Amino acid sequence: MPVRNMIDAIRDAIDVAMAADDRVLILGEDVGVRGGVFQATKGLIEKYGESRVIDSPLAESSIAGVAIGMALEGLRPIAEMQFADFILPAVNQIISEAAKMRYRSYNDYSVPMVIRAPFGGGVHGGLYHSQSNETIFMHCPGLKMVVPSTPYDAKGLLLSAIADPDPVVFYEHKRLYRLIKEEVPDGHYTVPIGQAKVARPGRDLTIISYGLMVHFALEAAAALAKDGVEAEVVDLRTLLPLDQDTVLTSVRKTKRAMVVYEANRTLGPGAEVSALIAEHALFDLDAPVLRVAGLDIPAMPYNQVQEEFFLPSPDKIAKAAEALMAS
Amino acid sequence: MAKTQPKAPQGLSQDGLVQIYKDMLVARLLDERMWTLNRIGKAPFVISCQGQEASQVGWAAALRPDDVVVPYYRDMGVAIQRGMTIRELMLAFFGKQGDPNSNGRQMPGHFGCRRLNMVSGSSVVIVQMLHAVGVAYAMKMRKQDRVAAVAFGEGATAEGDFHEALNWASIYRLPVLFVCENNGYAISVPQKKEMAVENVSERARAYDMPGVTVDGNDVLAVYEAAVEAVERGRRGDGPTLLELKTYRVVPHSSDDDDRVYRSREEVEAWKQRDPIKQYQLTLIEMGLWDAQRDQAVRAEIQAEIEAAVEEADRAPFPAAEDALRFVYADEEGR
Ligand SMILES: Cc1ncc(C[n+]2csc(CCOP(=O)(O)OP(=O)(O)O)c2C)c(N)n1
Ligand SMILES: [Mg+2]
């Protein structure tokens, strides 16, 4: 089976979808001859032509808004935002329009589209190339919000997203693009949206996470295991709809939970997961739920010291886990 | 000075000419009734098409049923021209079960119905322009001869999406008709505080597309300009920005008081240029209409409106739990 990194898996998913269905097309800044600034669409313009691989004008609202129109007329657009930091001009189109079209038309119209965006920090991207603003979309019923953490999941989830009848925001951690490789099958397969995965089984505590932080959590779990603490790591994979069962099943088993995420701590995805656990599993717990998250400052600074200070790390996660075990 | 006999535009039959008048009349009478219903407390909100009926019915009549229209909240004349019935519009006005636009979810004035190829709109101004561009891209990609037509107010052209939409449509020479219904105000703000240019259509030049301004109260002038733009789109010669100079003769909505920002004299002067009265005279001069027929048709419309009011008033609201439906395709409720 071929071995791929995440960026290759994503490109392969788009390629497979475009080959199978001529309604699928991509649009975004530099997605054509440049192949995307991260190369997610490399080679596709040569294969599928300019009408299906559109180098859009530099205007994010139009990338989302035009994609909505395409979807309304039966195409299956995949819109790329060059960085999640720059999705904000498109948020009006995504939240006011795409998310509400089916609802407001009482199922008469729908918007089957995917909005892909690289997000996340730890790449010396400074304030405006590091953000984790997924919480915005997690708060919007009508959208789905997907965040894969492995190449295999990225391809399978993206193929699910492209086939999905509703708008899907698809966040790809840019530090994961080339960090890990794994076996990723050729051709078509899917990973269902809305299902979390137990990335590492354990009995003593549950670490719930997504994106790059899953890998940091796994590193922390390996370190904890040396001291005899077995952490279970849950990779959410989809933030909306959230897979409540997988989270609650794990927490009821381990009786201790922490949520690890890179978004700002306050009202980040971990706040919702904590509330979920409090509502449904409070009396199963042996200790309060912990959050290890991005700092509550406007954004991640550029310099290395403050970037590390901002981000959760395997070490910080392990330390928090030890505190959780002691409480 | 001898008046010249008015000439019917090419491609419009006598029935077509009369139908345009009837659509304008339905829009007016329905709108008037909605205001009285609002004032007696039967419905919380009206947003009005009054004064803009020629603009709306005029551009909509230039399209085929298989074209796609993307109206804005003032376009009841467009909805009527496309075939939405008085009964359906009254159900929407009351927010009742069976409203084909949104089943009572949206405020009145938010038209949309796939059966009529009329895309659902939100309250957010101008966003719909980009939807029309995407629709037109799909049409062009499939080498169809259909067009997308989208309407908006002049105030909303200050928004970024207006410029982004013109830019896209012109780069790809898409079959889009952009219709600006310029009524001179964005709620209370007059045009001179909305933009420095005299005509919205001047902005077309920056996007290398034709920009045309016509008298929006002259329905045949609107129709002819729209037909020309639509044919340009069908031929593959790209988009057009069509500006219709008109006026809303009532407040912005039932929550507005227009006396604080415009004089009664100004409103009266525009009422003298009423698009429906003007077109009625034209039809009479063409020998297609007379006072008797006018009375009869008005009575018919009024009767239909009253029947619709009665039905909509009695109709049930959607069940509370119905609000949980159609968030996503793959689940009924949450
Ligand atoms: C993005 C946005 N901002 C503000 C509003 C509130 N609002 C509704 S209509 C309107 C004025 C619109 O004026 P214009 O575009 O000229 O259209 P008109 O109502 O005159 O037909 C405003 C400010 C809105 N609906 N959407
Ligand atoms: Mg206006």
Coordinates of N, CA, C and O and ligand atoms in Angstrom, one line a residue, chain B residues 153-155 181-187 194, ligand 2:
Chain B
G153 N -30.3 46.7 -3.6 CA -30.5 48.1 -3.5 C -29.2 48.9 -3.7 O -28.2 48.3 -3.7
E154 N -29.4 50.2 -4.0 CA -28.2 51.0 -4.3 C -27.3 51.1 -3.0 O -26.1 51.2 -3.1
G155 N -27.9 51.2 -1.8 CA -27.2 51.4 -0.6 C -26.2 50.2 -0.4 O -25.0 50.4 0.0
E181 N -31.8 48.2 -8.0 CA -33.1 49.0 -7.8 C -32.7 50.2 -7.0 O -32.7 50.1 -5.7
N182 N -32.4 51.3 -7.6 CA -32.0 52.5 -6.9 C -33.2 53.4 -6.5 O -33.7 54.1 -7.4
N183 N -33.5 53.3 -5.3 CA -34.7 54.1 -4.8 C -34.2 55.3 -4.0 O -35.0 55.9 -3.3
G184 N -32.9 55.6 -4.1 CA -32.4 56.8 -3.5 C -32.1 56.8 -2.0 O -31.5 57.8 -1.5
Y185 N -32.5 55.8 -1.4 CA -32.2 55.7 0.1 C -31.8 54.3 0.5 O -32.3 53.3 0.0
A186 N -31.0 54.3 1.5 CA -30.7 53.1 2.3 C -31.3 53.4 3.7 O -30.7 54.1 4.5
I187 N -32.5 52.9 3.9 CA -33.3 53.3 5.0 C -33.4 54.8 5.0 O -34.1 55.4 4.2
E194 N -24.2 57.8 0.4 CA -23.9 56.4 0.1 C -22.7 56.2 -0.8 O -22.0 55.2 -0.8
Ligands
MG2 MG -32.2 52.0 -1.6

